[in-house]
Every structure is written in C-alpha cells, then in structure tokens.
Coordinates of C-alpha atoms and ligand atoms in Angstrom, one line a residue:
M19 CA -5.0 -100.4 -71.0
E20 CA -4.9 -98.3 -67.9
Q21 CA -4.3 -94.6 -68.4
Q22 CA -3.4 -92.5 -65.4
R23 CA -6.3 -90.1 -64.9
D24 CA -5.5 -86.5 -64.1
Q25 CA -6.4 -85.1 -60.6
W26 CA -6.9 -81.7 -59.2
K27 CA -3.7 -80.4 -57.6
S28 CA -5.3 -79.0 -54.5
K29 CA -8.5 -78.8 -52.6
F30 CA -8.7 -75.1 -53.3
G31 CA -8.0 -75.7 -57.0
F32 CA -10.9 -78.1 -57.2
L33 CA -13.3 -75.8 -55.4
M34 CA -12.3 -72.9 -57.5
A35 CA -12.8 -75.0 -60.7
A36 CA -16.2 -76.2 -59.5
V37 CA -17.2 -72.7 -58.5
G38 CA -15.8 -71.5 -61.7
S39 CA -18.0 -73.9 -63.6
A40 CA -21.0 -72.9 -61.6
V41 CA -20.5 -69.1 -61.7
G42 CA -20.9 -67.8 -65.1
L43 CA -23.4 -66.2 -67.4
G44 CA -26.1 -68.2 -65.6
N45 CA -25.6 -66.0 -62.6
I46 CA -24.7 -62.7 -64.1
W47 CA -26.9 -62.7 -67.2
G48 CA -29.5 -65.4 -66.6
F49 CA -30.4 -64.8 -62.9
P50 CA -31.2 -61.1 -63.0
Y51 CA -33.3 -61.3 -66.1
K52 CA -35.2 -64.4 -65.1
M53 CA -35.9 -62.9 -61.7
G54 CA -37.0 -59.7 -63.4
M55 CA -39.5 -61.6 -65.6
N56 CA -40.8 -63.7 -62.7
G57 CA -41.8 -61.3 -60.0
G58 CA -38.5 -60.5 -58.2
F59 CA -39.1 -61.6 -54.6
A60 CA -41.4 -64.6 -55.4
F61 CA -38.8 -65.9 -57.8
L62 CA -36.0 -65.4 -55.3
V63 CA -37.7 -67.3 -52.6
I64 CA -38.5 -70.3 -54.9
Y65 CA -35.0 -70.2 -56.2
L66 CA -33.4 -70.4 -52.7
L67 CA -35.7 -73.2 -51.7
L68 CA -34.8 -75.2 -54.8
V69 CA -31.1 -74.7 -54.0
A70 CA -31.6 -75.9 -50.5
F71 CA -33.7 -78.9 -51.2
V72 CA -32.7 -80.0 -54.7
G73 CA -29.4 -78.3 -55.5
F74 CA -27.3 -79.4 -52.5
A75 CA -28.4 -83.1 -52.9
V76 CA -27.9 -83.2 -56.6
M77 CA -24.5 -81.7 -56.2
L78 CA -23.5 -84.3 -53.6
G79 CA -24.9 -87.1 -55.8
E80 CA -23.0 -86.0 -58.9
L81 CA -19.7 -85.4 -57.1
A82 CA -20.0 -88.8 -55.4
L83 CA -20.9 -90.7 -58.5
G84 CA -18.1 -89.2 -60.4
R85 CA -15.5 -89.9 -57.7
K86 CA -16.8 -93.4 -57.1
T87 CA -16.7 -94.5 -60.7
G88 CA -13.8 -92.3 -61.8
Q89 CA -15.7 -91.6 -65.0
G90 CA -17.4 -88.7 -66.8
A91 CA -21.1 -88.3 -67.3
V92 CA -21.7 -91.3 -69.6
G93 CA -19.1 -93.6 -68.1
A94 CA -20.4 -93.1 -64.6
Y95 CA -23.9 -94.3 -65.6
I96 CA -22.5 -97.2 -67.5
A97 CA -20.5 -98.2 -64.5
L98 CA -23.8 -98.3 -62.5
S99 CA -25.6 -100.2 -65.2
K100 CA -25.6 -100.4 -69.0
K101 CA -29.3 -99.6 -69.0
Y102 CA -28.6 -96.1 -67.7
T103 CA -26.3 -95.2 -70.5
W104 CA -28.8 -92.9 -72.1
I105 CA -29.0 -90.7 -69.0
G106 CA -25.3 -89.9 -69.5
Y107 CA -26.0 -89.2 -73.2
M108 CA -28.6 -86.7 -72.2
G109 CA -26.0 -84.9 -70.2
V110 CA -23.5 -84.8 -73.0
A111 CA -26.3 -83.6 -75.4
S112 CA -27.1 -80.8 -72.9
G113 CA -23.5 -79.9 -72.8
F114 CA -23.4 -79.5 -76.6
L115 CA -26.6 -77.5 -76.7
I116 CA -25.7 -75.2 -73.8
L117 CA -22.2 -74.5 -75.0
S118 CA -23.4 -73.7 -78.5
F119 CA -25.5 -70.7 -77.3
Y120 CA -23.3 -70.0 -74.3
S121 CA -20.5 -69.3 -76.6
V122 CA -22.6 -66.8 -78.6
L123 CA -23.4 -65.0 -75.4
G124 CA -19.8 -65.2 -74.3
G125 CA -19.0 -63.6 -77.6
F126 CA -21.4 -60.8 -76.8
V127 CA -19.6 -60.2 -73.6
G128 CA -16.3 -60.1 -75.4
K129 CA -17.7 -57.6 -77.8
Y130 CA -18.9 -55.3 -75.0
M131 CA -15.5 -55.6 -73.4
I132 CA -13.7 -54.5 -76.5
S133 CA -16.3 -51.7 -77.1
F134 CA -15.6 -50.2 -73.7
L135 CA -11.9 -50.5 -74.3
I136 CA -12.2 -48.5 -77.5
E137 CA -14.4 -46.0 -75.7
M138 CA -11.7 -45.4 -73.1
F139 CA -9.4 -44.0 -75.7
S140 CA -11.7 -42.6 -78.2
P141 CA -15.1 -41.7 -76.8
G142 CA -18.0 -42.3 -79.1
A143 CA -15.9 -44.6 -81.4
A144 CA -17.7 -47.8 -80.3
F145 CA -21.1 -46.7 -79.2
G146 CA -21.3 -43.8 -81.6
G147 CA -23.8 -41.9 -79.5
M148 CA -26.3 -44.8 -79.6
G149 CA -28.3 -45.4 -76.5
S150 CA -27.8 -48.7 -74.8
G151 CA -31.0 -50.3 -76.2
E152 CA -30.2 -49.1 -79.7
F153 CA -26.6 -50.4 -79.4
F154 CA -27.8 -53.8 -78.2
G155 CA -30.4 -54.0 -81.0
A156 CA -27.8 -53.2 -83.7
F157 CA -25.4 -55.6 -82.1
I158 CA -27.6 -58.7 -82.0
N159 CA -28.7 -58.1 -85.5
N160 CA -25.2 -58.1 -86.8
A161 CA -24.9 -61.9 -87.5
G162 CA -21.4 -61.7 -89.0
G163 CA -20.1 -60.0 -85.9
S164 CA -21.8 -62.4 -83.6
I165 CA -20.4 -65.4 -85.5
L166 CA -16.9 -64.0 -85.3
F167 CA -17.0 -63.4 -81.6
H168 CA -18.7 -66.8 -81.0
F169 CA -15.8 -68.3 -83.0
L170 CA -13.2 -66.5 -80.9
F171 CA -14.8 -67.5 -77.7
M172 CA -14.9 -71.2 -78.8
I173 CA -11.2 -71.1 -79.7
I174 CA -10.2 -69.7 -76.3
T175 CA -12.3 -72.3 -74.5
A176 CA -10.9 -75.2 -76.6
V177 CA -7.3 -74.1 -76.1
I178 CA -7.7 -74.2 -72.4
V179 CA -9.5 -77.5 -72.3
M180 CA -6.7 -78.9 -74.5
G181 CA -4.3 -78.1 -71.6
G182 CA -6.0 -80.7 -69.4
V183 CA -7.7 -80.4 -66.0
S184 CA -5.0 -79.4 -63.6
G185 CA -2.8 -77.5 -66.1
G186 CA -5.3 -75.4 -67.8
I187 CA -8.6 -75.2 -65.8
E188 CA -7.3 -74.9 -62.3
K189 CA -4.9 -72.1 -62.7
F190 CA -7.3 -70.0 -64.6
N191 CA -10.1 -70.1 -62.0
V192 CA -8.1 -69.3 -58.9
V193 CA -7.6 -65.7 -60.0
A194 CA -10.8 -65.1 -62.0
M195 CA -13.5 -66.0 -59.5
P196 CA -12.4 -63.8 -56.5
A197 CA -11.7 -60.9 -58.9
L198 CA -15.2 -61.1 -60.3
A199 CA -16.8 -61.0 -56.8
V200 CA -14.8 -57.8 -56.0
M201 CA -15.8 -56.2 -59.2
L202 CA -19.5 -57.0 -58.7
V203 CA -19.3 -55.3 -55.3
V204 CA -18.0 -52.2 -57.0
V205 CA -20.8 -52.2 -59.5
I206 CA -23.3 -52.7 -56.7
I207 CA -22.0 -49.7 -54.9
R208 CA -22.6 -47.6 -57.9
S209 CA -26.0 -49.2 -58.7
V210 CA -27.5 -48.9 -55.2
T211 CA -26.5 -45.2 -54.9
L212 CA -28.3 -44.2 -58.0
P213 CA -31.4 -42.1 -57.3
G214 CA -34.4 -44.4 -57.4
A215 CA -32.4 -47.5 -56.8
G216 CA -34.5 -48.4 -53.7
A217 CA -37.4 -49.7 -55.9
G218 CA -35.0 -52.3 -57.3
L219 CA -34.1 -53.5 -53.8
A220 CA -37.7 -53.6 -52.8
F221 CA -38.4 -55.6 -56.0
M222 CA -36.0 -58.3 -54.8
F223 CA -36.5 -58.2 -51.1
A224 CA -39.9 -56.9 -50.1
P225 CA -42.3 -59.8 -49.8
N226 CA -44.6 -59.9 -52.7
F227 CA -46.1 -63.0 -54.2
A228 CA -48.3 -61.4 -56.9
A229 CA -46.3 -63.2 -59.5
F230 CA -47.8 -66.5 -58.5
K231 CA -51.1 -65.1 -59.6
E232 CA -50.0 -63.1 -62.6
I233 CA -47.5 -65.5 -64.1
G234 CA -48.6 -68.7 -62.4
F235 CA -46.8 -70.6 -59.6
F236 CA -45.8 -73.4 -62.0
N237 CA -44.3 -71.1 -64.4
V238 CA -42.2 -69.4 -61.7
L239 CA -41.2 -72.8 -60.4
K240 CA -40.1 -74.2 -63.7
T241 CA -38.2 -71.2 -64.6
A242 CA -36.5 -71.1 -61.2
A243 CA -35.7 -74.8 -61.4
G244 CA -34.2 -74.6 -64.9
Q245 CA -32.2 -71.6 -63.8
M246 CA -31.0 -73.4 -60.7
F247 CA -29.7 -76.4 -62.7
F248 CA -28.1 -74.2 -65.3
S249 CA -26.5 -71.9 -62.7
L250 CA -25.1 -74.7 -60.5
S251 CA -24.0 -76.8 -63.5
L252 CA -26.1 -79.6 -62.4
G253 CA -28.2 -82.3 -64.0
M254 CA -26.0 -82.9 -67.0
G255 CA -23.0 -84.6 -65.6
C256 CA -20.6 -81.7 -65.3
M257 CA -20.1 -82.2 -61.6
I258 CA -19.9 -86.0 -62.2
T259 CA -17.0 -85.2 -64.5
Y260 CA -15.3 -82.8 -62.1
G261 CA -15.9 -85.3 -59.2
S262 CA -14.1 -88.0 -61.2
Y263 CA -10.9 -85.9 -61.0
L264 CA -11.3 -85.5 -57.2
S265 CA -9.1 -87.2 -54.7
K266 CA -10.6 -89.6 -52.2
K267 CA -9.5 -87.4 -49.3
E268 CA -11.7 -84.5 -50.3
D269 CA -14.8 -83.7 -48.2
L270 CA -17.7 -84.3 -50.6
E271 CA -20.4 -83.1 -48.2
G272 CA -18.6 -79.8 -47.6
S273 CA -18.1 -79.2 -51.3
A274 CA -21.8 -80.0 -51.9
F275 CA -22.6 -77.0 -49.7
I276 CA -19.8 -74.6 -50.6
I277 CA -20.3 -74.7 -54.3
P278 CA -24.0 -74.0 -54.4
I279 CA -23.7 -71.4 -51.7
S280 CA -20.9 -69.5 -53.5
D281 CA -22.8 -69.7 -56.7
T282 CA -26.0 -68.4 -55.1
L283 CA -24.1 -65.5 -53.5
M284 CA -22.7 -64.6 -56.9
A285 CA -26.2 -64.6 -58.4
L286 CA -27.5 -62.4 -55.6
L287 CA -24.6 -60.0 -56.2
A288 CA -25.4 -59.9 -59.9
G289 CA -29.1 -59.3 -59.0
L290 CA -28.0 -56.5 -56.7
A291 CA -25.9 -55.0 -59.5
V292 CA -28.6 -55.1 -62.1
M293 CA -32.0 -54.6 -60.4
P294 CA -31.4 -51.2 -58.6
A295 CA -30.1 -49.8 -61.9
V296 CA -33.1 -51.1 -63.8
F297 CA -35.4 -49.2 -61.6
A298 CA -33.2 -46.1 -61.2
F299 CA -33.1 -45.7 -65.0
G300 CA -36.8 -46.3 -65.4
M301 CA -36.3 -49.5 -67.4
E302 CA -38.6 -52.6 -67.2
P303 CA -37.4 -55.5 -65.1
T304 CA -39.1 -57.8 -67.6
G305 CA -36.7 -56.7 -70.3
G306 CA -35.6 -60.3 -71.0
P307 CA -32.3 -61.6 -72.2
G308 CA -31.0 -58.2 -73.1
L309 CA -31.5 -56.9 -69.6
L310 CA -27.9 -57.3 -68.3
F311 CA -26.4 -55.8 -71.4
V312 CA -28.7 -52.9 -71.8
T313 CA -28.9 -52.0 -68.1
L314 CA -25.2 -52.2 -67.2
H315 CA -24.3 -50.4 -70.4
T316 CA -26.4 -47.5 -69.0
V317 CA -24.7 -47.8 -65.6
F318 CA -21.3 -47.5 -67.2
T319 CA -22.2 -44.7 -69.6
E320 CA -24.6 -42.7 -67.5
G321 CA -24.2 -43.8 -63.9
L322 CA -20.5 -43.5 -64.3
T323 CA -19.4 -41.4 -67.2
G324 CA -16.4 -40.6 -69.4
F325 CA -13.2 -42.4 -69.1
I326 CA -13.9 -43.9 -65.6
G327 CA -17.2 -45.3 -66.9
S328 CA -15.5 -46.9 -69.8
L329 CA -12.7 -48.2 -67.7
F330 CA -15.1 -49.9 -65.2
G331 CA -17.2 -51.2 -68.1
F332 CA -14.1 -52.7 -69.6
I333 CA -12.9 -54.3 -66.3
F334 CA -16.4 -55.6 -65.6
Y335 CA -16.9 -57.3 -68.9
F336 CA -13.4 -58.6 -68.8
L337 CA -14.2 -60.4 -65.6
V338 CA -17.6 -61.6 -66.8
L339 CA -15.8 -63.0 -69.8
L340 CA -13.4 -64.9 -67.6
A341 CA -16.4 -66.3 -65.6
A342 CA -18.0 -67.3 -68.9
I343 CA -14.9 -69.0 -70.1
T344 CA -14.5 -71.0 -66.8
S345 CA -18.0 -72.3 -67.3
A346 CA -17.6 -73.0 -70.9
I347 CA -14.5 -75.0 -70.1
S348 CA -16.5 -77.3 -67.9
L349 CA -19.2 -77.7 -70.6
L350 CA -16.6 -78.7 -73.2
E351 CA -14.8 -80.9 -70.6
V352 CA -18.0 -83.0 -70.2
C353 CA -18.1 -83.6 -73.9
S354 CA -14.3 -84.3 -74.3
T355 CA -14.1 -86.5 -71.2
Y356 CA -17.0 -88.6 -72.6
I357 CA -15.0 -89.4 -75.8
I358 CA -11.7 -89.8 -73.9
D359 CA -13.2 -92.3 -71.4
R360 CA -14.9 -94.2 -74.2
N361 CA -11.6 -94.6 -76.0
T362 CA -9.9 -95.6 -72.9
S363 CA -12.4 -98.3 -72.1
A364 CA -12.2 -99.6 -75.7
G365 CA -8.5 -99.9 -75.2
K366 CA -7.7 -97.0 -77.5
S367 CA -5.5 -94.1 -76.6
S368 CA -6.9 -90.7 -77.1
N369 CA -5.5 -87.4 -78.3
R370 CA -7.2 -84.9 -76.0
K371 CA -6.2 -82.0 -78.3
T372 CA -7.7 -83.5 -81.5
I373 CA -10.9 -84.6 -79.7
T374 CA -11.4 -81.3 -78.1
G375 CA -10.7 -79.4 -81.3
I376 CA -13.2 -81.4 -83.3
L377 CA -15.9 -81.1 -80.6
A378 CA -15.4 -77.4 -80.3
F379 CA -15.8 -77.0 -84.1
I380 CA -19.1 -79.0 -84.1
I381 CA -20.4 -76.8 -81.2
F382 CA -19.4 -73.7 -83.1
L383 CA -21.5 -74.9 -86.0
I384 CA -24.5 -75.7 -83.9
G385 CA -24.2 -72.2 -82.4
I386 CA -24.3 -70.4 -85.7
P387 CA -28.1 -70.2 -86.0
V388 CA -28.2 -68.6 -82.6
C389 CA -26.2 -65.7 -84.1
M390 CA -28.5 -65.5 -87.1
D391 CA -32.0 -64.9 -85.7
G392 CA -31.5 -61.7 -83.7
L393 CA -32.5 -63.5 -80.4
G394 CA -36.0 -64.1 -81.9
G395 CA -36.4 -60.7 -83.5
G396 CA -35.6 -62.2 -86.8
N397 CA -32.6 -61.3 -88.9
I398 CA -31.2 -63.7 -91.4
I399 CA -33.5 -66.4 -90.0
G400 CA -37.1 -65.2 -89.4
A401 CA -38.6 -64.2 -86.1
N402 CA -39.1 -66.9 -83.6
F403 CA -38.3 -69.6 -86.1
W404 CA -39.0 -72.6 -83.9
F405 CA -42.8 -73.2 -84.1
G406 CA -43.2 -69.4 -84.0
K407 CA -42.5 -69.6 -80.3
W408 CA -38.9 -69.8 -79.6
C409 CA -35.7 -68.3 -80.9
F410 CA -32.8 -70.7 -81.3
L411 CA -31.3 -69.7 -77.9
D412 CA -34.6 -70.3 -76.1
F413 CA -35.1 -73.5 -77.9
Y414 CA -31.6 -74.9 -77.0
D415 CA -32.1 -73.7 -73.5
L416 CA -35.5 -75.3 -73.2
I417 CA -34.3 -78.7 -74.3
S418 CA -31.3 -78.6 -72.0
E419 CA -32.1 -76.7 -68.8
G420 CA -35.9 -77.1 -69.2
I421 CA -36.1 -80.8 -69.9
F422 CA -32.9 -82.8 -70.0
M423 CA -31.4 -81.4 -66.8
P424 CA -34.5 -81.8 -64.5
L425 CA -35.0 -85.2 -66.0
G426 CA -31.3 -86.2 -65.5
A427 CA -31.4 -84.9 -61.9
M428 CA -34.7 -86.8 -61.2
L429 CA -33.4 -90.1 -62.6
M430 CA -30.1 -89.8 -60.7
S431 CA -31.9 -89.1 -57.5
I432 CA -34.2 -92.1 -58.0
I433 CA -31.3 -94.3 -58.8
I434 CA -29.4 -93.1 -55.7
G435 CA -32.4 -93.1 -53.4
W436 CA -34.2 -96.3 -54.5
V437 CA -31.9 -98.5 -56.6
I438 CA -28.3 -98.3 -55.4
K439 CA -29.4 -96.6 -52.1
T440 CA -28.1 -93.5 -50.4
K441 CA -25.7 -95.7 -48.4
V442 CA -23.5 -95.9 -51.4
I443 CA -23.1 -92.2 -51.4
K444 CA -22.3 -92.3 -47.7
D445 CA -19.7 -95.0 -48.2
E446 CA -18.0 -93.0 -51.0
A447 CA -18.1 -89.8 -48.9
E448 CA -16.6 -91.5 -45.9
I449 CA -14.0 -93.5 -47.7
E450 CA -11.1 -91.7 -46.1
G451 CA -12.4 -90.8 -42.7
N452 CA -14.7 -87.8 -43.5
K453 CA -18.0 -88.1 -41.9
L454 CA -21.3 -87.6 -43.8
K455 CA -23.1 -85.5 -41.2
F456 CA -26.6 -85.0 -42.7
Y457 CA -27.3 -88.5 -43.9
K458 CA -31.1 -88.3 -43.2
F459 CA -31.4 -85.1 -45.0
W460 CA -29.7 -86.5 -48.1
E461 CA -31.7 -89.6 -48.0
I462 CA -35.0 -87.7 -47.9
C463 CA -33.9 -85.4 -50.7
F464 CA -32.8 -88.3 -53.0
K465 CA -35.8 -90.5 -52.3
F466 CA -38.6 -87.9 -52.2
V467 CA -38.0 -84.2 -52.5
V468 CA -35.9 -84.2 -55.7
P469 CA -38.0 -86.7 -57.7
I470 CA -41.3 -85.1 -56.7
V471 CA -40.2 -81.5 -57.4
M472 CA -38.8 -82.6 -60.7
V473 CA -42.0 -84.3 -61.8
V474 CA -43.8 -81.1 -61.1
V475 CA -41.2 -79.1 -63.0
L476 CA -41.4 -81.4 -66.0
I477 CA -45.2 -81.4 -66.1
G478 CA -45.0 -77.5 -66.0
Q479 CA -42.5 -77.7 -68.9
L480 CA -44.6 -80.0 -71.0
Q481 CA -47.5 -77.6 -70.5
G482 CA -45.4 -74.9 -72.1
F483 CA -45.2 -77.2 -75.2
G484 CA -49.0 -77.3 -75.2
I485 CA -48.9 -81.1 -74.4
F486 CA -51.1 -80.8 -71.3
Ligands
LIG24 N1 -23.3 -72.9 -64.5 C1 -22.8 -72.1 -65.7 C2 -23.3 -70.7 -65.6 O1 -24.0 -70.3 -64.7 C3 -23.3 -72.8 -67.0 C4 -23.1 -74.2 -67.0 C5 -24.2 -75.1 -67.1 C6 -21.8 -74.8 -66.9 C7 -24.1 -76.4 -67.1 C8 -21.7 -76.2 -66.9 C9 -22.8 -77.0 -67.0 O2 -23.0 -69.9 -66.4

C-alpha cells in the first residue's frame, strides 16, 4: 500500500527545519561548557577541523541516503541491504536516549524562563536572593520539579510532531531560529562589555594548546567529536529522516555546507555569550554542565539588573527553549518515522498521533532517572550511580554521542566510500540538474578521513571505559 509521503513545502522551510534540528542545547549549553573543560582554543580548533573534514561529508551522506531511499534511519539502511538494519537501530536508540535527557535539560530551560518572568513582576519571588550557583544547585536537586518540567517539554514536542513535517515543524522553525541569533548577539554585547571579559575572548581565540598536554589530545578529540555529532544532529539518522522528506530539486551539496556552517556559527555565538562572562565574573570555565545556567543567570541578574535584566533573561530563555524544542522535534521524528515507515512497508496504515504519543511517553519514562540524581551529585538516586563514574545524563550521552553516533557515521562512510561507492551520492545529488562540485573532496572524506578519525575517536572512548 503506497502512502503519499509528506514533503517540505519550500527550500527555506527545509533549511530552517534542518538548522532548527542542529541548533539547540548542543550549541548553547553543550558547546560552551565542553570548550570550557577542554582548553578553549585547542578545543575550538579541533572542533572546526572536525566540522570541515567529517561534518560536511556525513551531512551530505545522510541527506543523500534519506532522499535516495525515501526512508527514515532504519528504512534507509534496509533499502541498502538487510544486513545494515542494525546501524539504523543504533540511530533510533540514540534518538531515544538523547531525547530522554534532552527533554530534562529543555525542562530546566523552561523553568529558568518562568523564573525570569516571575522576577520581572515581583523581584526576588523566584530567585529569593539566592546566588546563581545556589539557585542552580537547589534547582537540580528538586527532582519533582525537574520531572514536571521534563513532562511538559515532552508534551509540547509530541504535539508538534503529531502535526506532521510540513504542518508542524516547518512553520515553527522559520521564526525561532533567526530570532535566537539576534538575541544571542544582544547577550554577547552585554557579555563582552563586562570588565574583565577580554580574558574570555583570549581563552577562545588566543593560540594555546596546553590542553593537549594537560587533558590529553585524544580526550579533547573525542569530546569535540561527540559534541560535533550531537550539535550537527549527525550519526543517528536524523538528517537521513529529514532528507527523506526533501524534494529531488534541492541542492544537497549546498545544504551539506549551509547547515553545518550555520550550526557552527550559532555555537560560536553561544561561546561568545558565555565565555567572556565566565571570566568577567571570576568563575571557572571548567564549571561543567551547569556553566550556561549559572553564568548567564549572573549576566541577567548582575550584568544587567532589575526589570531589564529579568526581561532579557526571560526572552533569552524563551528563545533557547524554542531552539531546544525544534531539536527535540527532530529527535522524536526519527523515532516516529521509524515506526511509521515500518508499518507502511508491512502494508499497515499508521496513526502518527498514537505512535508519537506512545513513543513520547516511553522517552519521558527513560528520562525520569536523569531528574533524580542531581546531575551526579546524588539526590534520590545516589551520586554517580553508573559505576561510580557517570550520572545518568553523562551515561546516556556517552552511549549516544560517544559511541553510537561516531560508529554510525563511520559505518555509513565506509558503506558509501567502499561498498555502494561515492558515485551513488553524486548521482542522487545530480538527479535534477544540480552539479556536485567537490566530488574528490567527498570521496576522500568518505573513504579515508571519516573512517580513520572515527576509529581514533572510538578507541579514545573505549579508553574512557578502562577497556584499553
Ligand atoms: N543538534 C541538537 C542540538 O544541538 C541535538 C540533536 C542531536 C538533535 C541529534 C537531533 C539529533 O541541540
């Protein structure tokens, strides 16, 4: 039974949706704190190299596979060969794991947004005179509150995905993404004009590779690689899924550049918003996952003050929330599309709403432990529960962006470079008259660069488990 597959309504709509998937908490929350913990400049350089030599190619590969097969993550691999099915499953599993902690973080953002809204009208009512670190600490240890906001975030995401690709997702992104960029620039202006902000700029841009010695080159590399996959929504079939809704007329090669470049610019903007403020307020760049929340809270309460500070805080978190939702949508979409495609190929019709609702509920449940361990500090569930090493968030993150995504990207590249051959990507890209201009570059990336870099990253990752 053939079912008409939805398509993006316009080129701009698709790009916005893809950029909307890519730009999210990975850029705004993940990038600054991972850069902070991995030596600033050294991390930035490795990150940019990875985007250039791995990110662009994996993006092109995923979009092309999706469009060629017209299938989501699992279906696309099955269409190539049944023996690759598990690569697709790895992607769907990553989607599940990522969304389950992503939604908790999205809930945090929602709670900050509401807190600033309350502060606008009754100063002190939300923060109660607490410093930003103290507020954050109290906040992550309130498991009930976190679960509630996690639940709300999942509901919003599910409702939008139920609307289908062009109805729900597209409209939403067209407004949210540009608005966020503008707001980030506003925060940057405040951040870089704080006294002492220069040290933060130097941390990001003054050449300094000390981190390779102190933290270890492989540790910086594997963190940057995981961050890159996460931030670009690559390695788990998300862009395969989005590509499957793409019209044959679209220029795949152009998109493979534009999406990563936009995403990287947003990450840089977020870094510029956070790092100068970290140094200006005498905080530690190595502050970890709380860095964004603690630092920007201080920017909005001390850098800017009073009503204006709360107003800007509210608008900022509102836009971050939108960015998080547009990414969460794509994560849920990978999971829903998998089930819908599976039903379609089995000749069954699917109810998108029911499927999405059930999946969202399961993901909500998987995310609950993340709300209960105080990000590793221990609350209802003891400190660093997983082997005494990881909190739930880290653990889910490690399995997905640390292992499944580099592995997925590596296997896809090997399949493209060596099994079906890069020519297949060229044919798909050129199907309606577009020209693939950098064929040699893509071929070298698929055949050599991506697989080799990914092997190094995966070995580094296994070391972290104490396996090597
Ligand atoms: N790229 C998103 C972000 O940076 C997260 C994401 C990962 C979305 C993987 C889809 C797939 O926040």
